[in-house]
Amino acid sequence: MTDDAAAPICLARPLLPGPDDTRTGCAAARGLDGRPLHAAALKFFWGPMDCGKSTMALQMNYNHARQGRRGLVTTRIDRSLGPQVTTRIGLAHSAIEVTDSLDLRDLVRDAWAEGVRVDYLICDEASFYNLEHVEQMAELVDNYDVDVYAFGLATDFRSCLFPAAQRLFELADEVARIQVEVLCWCGREGLLNARVVDGRVVREGEQVVIGDTMASADVRYQVLCRRHYRSGDLGPRS
Ligand SMILES: [Zn+2]
């Protein structure tokens, strides 16, 4: 006897007959985007501020869209403070704002109910999401066969993991440090995000405070190597 409760639940989008079905060869095992079903993955791309996370998120969205896949882009507390992903090199894309009450599964289910395919989610600024959102990402991958690509900071200004980032490290199928290096003023690879108030590195306060990396901001963030993060040395130009 098998235990019904242990039977896998699959809510993956049903295969609908379409002109592309003959292309796949084995329609029963593939989704509408041609990828094998149950091959979805949760991937977390992390790096310090200014390392190009949002740029990579939008590039990934573009690359997948070019291959005929359909996705949704979500964000939280983007520096533009609007429902879009913006990048420091000038790219922008409309995005769904992730609020405390937003259920990422509902986002996908509602889209499907309207006949809109969702093959993947691009979740920018994922370290600012709630833990529940990360669990929802895992469920979307496992039970809905939707790929989830999350991008975010690993650590906060105290050099401690953001809760959502920690959960992503724990749950993700794949974790990758973003390769575009951002350098400390000393030339070493930047690793940590220092919060700077009145020209000094602060190490206590709220975990999330909106700031910028521009030198003129009241609260700003500066990426430092571990050595200079620990010593609080902002360099000769600060
Ligand atoms: Zn340094």
Tab-separated table of C-alpha atoms and ligand atoms in Angstrom:
chain	number	residue	atom	x	y	z
A	1	MET	CA	0.000	0.000	0.000
A	2	THR	CA	1.236	3.406	-0.830
A	3	ASP	CA	0.593	6.353	1.380
A	4	ASP	CA	-1.559	8.829	-0.515
A	5	ALA	CA	-0.246	11.690	1.562
A	6	ALA	CA	3.245	10.997	0.268
A	7	ALA	CA	2.215	11.028	-3.377
A	8	PRO	CA	3.869	13.888	-5.231
A	9	ILE	CA	1.636	16.821	-6.003
A	10	CYS	CA	2.004	18.220	-9.476
A	11	LEU	CA	0.262	21.415	-10.418
A	12	ALA	CA	2.418	22.050	-13.469
A	13	ARG	CA	0.628	23.768	-16.278
A	14	PRO	CA	-1.313	21.233	-18.339
A	15	LEU	CA	-0.153	20.513	-21.827
A	16	LEU	CA	-2.475	22.120	-24.297
A	17	PRO	CA	-2.586	21.032	-27.922
A	18	GLY	CA	-0.774	23.522	-30.068
A	19	PRO	CA	1.251	23.876	-33.230
A	20	ASP	CA	4.465	23.410	-31.308
A	21	ASP	CA	3.620	20.006	-29.919
A	22	THR	CA	5.104	18.054	-32.803
A	23	ARG	CA	8.380	19.913	-32.345
A	24	THR	CA	8.983	18.421	-28.922
A	25	GLY	CA	8.896	14.782	-30.026
A	26	CYS	CA	7.798	13.651	-26.601
A	27	ALA	CA	4.936	15.960	-25.819
A	28	ALA	CA	3.901	14.147	-22.672
A	29	ALA	CA	7.180	14.962	-20.994
A	30	ARG	CA	7.491	18.568	-22.050
A	31	GLY	CA	5.867	21.845	-21.230
A	32	LEU	CA	4.593	24.466	-23.624
A	33	ASP	CA	8.024	26.078	-23.754
A	34	GLY	CA	9.560	22.823	-24.952
A	35	ARG	CA	11.489	22.180	-21.778
A	36	PRO	CA	11.149	18.873	-19.957
A	37	LEU	CA	8.564	19.005	-17.196
A	38	HIS	CA	9.879	18.766	-13.645
A	39	ALA	CA	13.190	20.267	-14.707
A	40	ALA	CA	12.543	23.658	-13.139
A	41	ALA	CA	15.087	25.094	-10.735
A	42	LEU	CA	15.414	27.719	-8.046
A	43	LYS	CA	18.586	29.739	-8.610
A	44	PHE	CA	19.942	32.519	-6.436
A	45	PHE	CA	22.421	35.025	-7.845
A	46	TRP	CA	24.003	37.217	-5.215
A	47	GLY	CA	26.556	39.964	-4.945
A	48	PRO	CA	27.183	43.338	-3.303
A	49	MET	CA	25.571	46.563	-4.419
A	50	ASP	CA	26.610	47.862	-7.819
A	51	CYS	CA	27.699	44.447	-9.044
A	52	GLY	CA	25.128	44.368	-11.813
A	53	LYS	CA	22.466	42.129	-10.299
A	54	SER	CA	19.507	44.001	-11.789
A	55	THR	CA	21.265	44.275	-15.130
A	56	MET	CA	21.798	40.521	-15.121
A	57	ALA	CA	18.161	39.981	-14.089
A	58	LEU	CA	16.916	41.975	-17.066
A	59	GLN	CA	19.410	40.310	-19.404
A	60	MET	CA	18.214	36.906	-18.252
A	61	ASN	CA	14.600	37.945	-18.829
A	62	TYR	CA	15.521	39.097	-22.320
A	63	ASN	CA	17.400	35.914	-23.148
A	64	HIS	CA	14.570	33.659	-22.025
A	65	ALA	CA	11.938	35.763	-23.810
A	66	ARG	CA	13.957	35.485	-27.015
A	67	GLN	CA	13.690	31.714	-26.757
A	68	GLY	CA	9.921	31.964	-26.605
A	69	ARG	CA	9.604	31.585	-22.869
A	70	ARG	CA	7.242	33.779	-20.886
A	71	GLY	CA	8.024	35.156	-17.473
A	72	LEU	CA	7.118	37.682	-14.822
A	73	VAL	CA	9.501	40.150	-13.214
A	74	THR	CA	9.062	41.045	-9.548
A	75	THR	CA	10.945	43.442	-7.320
A	76	ARG	CA	10.854	45.078	-3.907
A	77	ILE	CA	12.174	48.446	-2.865
A	78	ASP	CA	13.816	49.167	-6.177
A	79	ARG	CA	15.900	52.331	-6.016
A	80	SER	CA	13.407	54.028	-8.318
A	81	LEU	CA	10.721	53.372	-5.657
A	82	GLY	CA	8.329	52.446	-8.433
A	83	PRO	CA	7.008	49.153	-9.755
A	84	GLN	CA	9.938	48.542	-12.025
A	85	VAL	CA	13.428	47.152	-12.053
A	86	THR	CA	15.968	49.848	-12.769
A	87	THR	CA	19.677	49.415	-13.242
A	88	ARG	CA	22.574	51.710	-12.632
A	89	ILE	CA	23.504	51.570	-16.286
A	90	GLY	CA	20.120	52.863	-17.383
A	91	LEU	CA	18.031	49.816	-18.220
A	92	ALA	CA	14.505	49.616	-16.861
A	93	HIS	CA	11.678	47.094	-17.020
A	94	SER	CA	8.194	47.141	-15.539
A	95	ALA	CA	7.862	44.818	-12.573
A	96	ILE	CA	5.367	43.589	-10.034
A	97	GLU	CA	5.978	45.011	-6.565
A	98	VAL	CA	6.251	42.285	-3.944
A	99	THR	CA	4.311	43.313	-0.850
A	100	ASP	CA	4.026	41.432	2.444
A	101	SER	CA	0.633	40.114	1.400
A	102	LEU	CA	1.554	39.124	-2.139
A	103	ASP	CA	1.602	35.371	-2.714
A	104	LEU	CA	3.916	34.518	-5.599
A	105	ARG	CA	1.890	31.364	-6.230
A	106	ASP	CA	-1.257	33.449	-6.673
A	107	LEU	CA	0.633	35.613	-9.121
A	108	VAL	CA	1.306	32.574	-11.305
A	109	ARG	CA	-2.083	30.957	-10.780
A	110	ASP	CA	-3.898	34.191	-11.644
A	111	ALA	CA	-1.852	34.590	-14.807
A	112	TRP	CA	-2.561	31.023	-15.834
A	113	ALA	CA	-6.273	31.530	-15.117
A	114	GLU	CA	-6.199	34.430	-17.569
A	115	GLY	CA	-4.544	32.234	-20.158
A	116	VAL	CA	-1.130	33.868	-19.718
A	117	ARG	CA	1.774	31.452	-19.689
A	118	VAL	CA	4.360	31.805	-16.954
A	119	ASP	CA	7.451	29.681	-17.481
A	120	TYR	CA	9.694	31.523	-15.041
A	121	LEU	CA	9.888	34.274	-12.448
A	122	ILE	CA	12.676	36.813	-12.220
A	123	CYS	CA	12.733	37.996	-8.595
A	124	ASP	CA	14.925	41.072	-8.222
A	125	GLU	CA	15.929	42.490	-4.826
A	126	ALA	CA	14.998	39.104	-3.367
A	127	SER	CA	16.857	39.682	-0.098
A	128	PHE	CA	14.108	42.152	0.821
A	129	TYR	CA	11.342	39.582	0.354
A	130	ASN	CA	9.770	37.747	3.298
A	131	LEU	CA	10.692	34.200	4.226
A	132	GLU	CA	7.229	33.133	3.062
A	133	HIS	CA	8.041	34.412	-0.404
A	134	VAL	CA	11.103	32.163	-0.577
A	135	GLU	CA	9.028	29.156	0.435
A	136	GLN	CA	6.572	30.114	-2.302
A	137	MET	CA	9.443	30.218	-4.803
A	138	ALA	CA	10.424	26.665	-3.857
A	139	GLU	CA	6.833	25.503	-4.194
A	140	LEU	CA	6.536	27.118	-7.619
A	141	VAL	CA	9.574	25.156	-8.761
A	142	ASP	CA	8.622	21.833	-7.199
A	143	ASN	CA	4.864	21.752	-7.666
A	144	TYR	CA	4.243	24.130	-10.564
A	145	ASP	CA	7.377	23.497	-12.641
A	146	VAL	CA	8.100	27.221	-12.881
A	147	ASP	CA	11.751	28.315	-12.896
A	148	VAL	CA	12.591	30.954	-10.313
A	149	TYR	CA	15.669	33.141	-10.725
A	150	ALA	CA	16.272	35.275	-7.648
A	151	PHE	CA	18.766	38.121	-7.490
A	152	GLY	CA	19.831	39.987	-4.378
A	153	LEU	CA	22.313	40.999	-1.758
A	154	ALA	CA	23.589	38.284	0.544
A	155	THR	CA	24.441	40.416	3.565
A	156	ASP	CA	23.205	43.640	5.123
A	157	PHE	CA	25.268	46.620	6.329
A	158	ARG	CA	26.248	44.680	9.467
A	159	SER	CA	27.674	41.905	7.230
A	160	CYS	CA	24.932	39.527	8.400
A	161	LEU	CA	22.795	37.527	6.004
A	162	PHE	CA	19.372	38.900	5.143
A	163	PRO	CA	16.800	36.308	6.301
A	164	ALA	CA	15.463	35.785	2.773
A	165	ALA	CA	18.996	35.441	1.411
A	166	GLN	CA	19.812	32.870	4.072
A	167	ARG	CA	16.721	30.889	3.146
A	168	LEU	CA	17.668	31.082	-0.532
A	169	PHE	CA	21.140	29.751	0.268
A	170	GLU	CA	19.454	26.901	2.124
A	171	LEU	CA	16.843	26.026	-0.481
A	172	ALA	CA	18.192	26.971	-3.889
A	173	ASP	CA	19.194	24.322	-6.401
A	174	GLU	CA	22.002	26.586	-7.495
A	175	VAL	CA	23.683	29.582	-5.882
A	176	ALA	CA	26.071	31.767	-7.823
A	177	ARG	CA	28.077	34.804	-6.944
A	178	ILE	CA	27.690	37.346	-9.718
A	179	GLN	CA	30.867	37.585	-11.681
A	180	VAL	CA	30.911	41.289	-12.496
A	181	GLU	CA	33.367	42.440	-9.887
A	182	VAL	CA	32.853	45.648	-7.993
A	183	LEU	CA	36.035	46.865	-6.408
A	184	CYS	CA	36.795	48.397	-3.047
A	185	TRP	CA	38.650	51.716	-3.235
A	186	CYS	CA	41.854	49.800	-2.498
A	187	GLY	CA	41.448	47.643	-5.587
A	188	ARG	CA	40.506	44.465	-3.788
A	189	GLU	CA	37.281	42.740	-4.735
A	190	GLY	CA	34.309	44.323	-2.990
A	191	LEU	CA	32.369	41.953	-0.761
A	192	LEU	CA	30.374	43.846	1.872
A	193	ASN	CA	27.955	46.765	1.844
A	194	ALA	CA	28.879	49.440	4.382
A	195	ARG	CA	26.204	51.932	5.444
A	196	VAL	CA	27.683	55.404	5.659
A	197	VAL	CA	26.048	58.212	7.647
A	198	ASP	CA	27.809	61.563	8.014
A	199	GLY	CA	30.912	60.103	6.480
A	200	ARG	CA	31.232	57.253	8.954
A	201	VAL	CA	30.518	53.541	8.710
A	202	VAL	CA	27.594	52.654	10.975
A	203	ARG	CA	27.027	49.149	12.282
A	204	GLU	CA	23.723	49.454	14.126
A	205	GLY	CA	20.247	50.356	12.971
A	206	GLU	CA	17.340	49.063	10.921
A	207	GLN	CA	18.232	46.254	8.550
A	208	VAL	CA	16.724	48.015	5.538
A	209	VAL	CA	17.206	51.755	5.099
A	210	ILE	CA	16.858	53.206	1.647
A	211	GLY	CA	20.012	54.872	0.514
A	212	ASP	CA	22.075	55.174	-2.576
A	213	THR	CA	25.646	54.687	-3.542
A	214	MET	CA	25.941	58.336	-4.587
A	215	ALA	CA	28.306	60.281	-2.331
A	216	SER	CA	25.740	63.072	-1.863
A	217	ALA	CA	23.066	60.881	-0.221
A	218	ASP	CA	22.269	61.315	3.503
A	219	VAL	CA	22.458	57.592	3.946
A	220	ARG	CA	24.666	55.960	1.446
A	221	TYR	CA	26.199	52.573	0.914
A	222	GLN	CA	29.734	51.828	-0.132
A	223	VAL	CA	31.029	48.475	-1.211
A	224	LEU	CA	34.220	47.574	0.595
A	225	CYS	CA	36.548	44.619	0.798
A	226	ARG	CA	36.336	42.707	4.059
A	227	ARG	CA	39.521	44.300	5.390
A	228	HIS	CA	38.257	47.851	4.938
A	229	TYR	CA	34.724	46.972	5.971
A	230	ARG	CA	36.123	45.710	9.248
A	231	SER	CA	38.383	48.713	9.778
A	232	GLY	CA	35.712	51.179	8.591
A	233	ASP	CA	38.152	52.853	6.219
A	234	LEU	CA	36.238	54.504	3.377
A	235	GLY	CA	39.332	55.466	1.446
A	236	PRO	CA	41.067	58.711	0.542
A	237	ARG	CA	38.187	60.206	-1.478
A	238	SER	CA	35.479	59.808	1.178
B	1	ZN	ZN	39.655	47.593	0.538
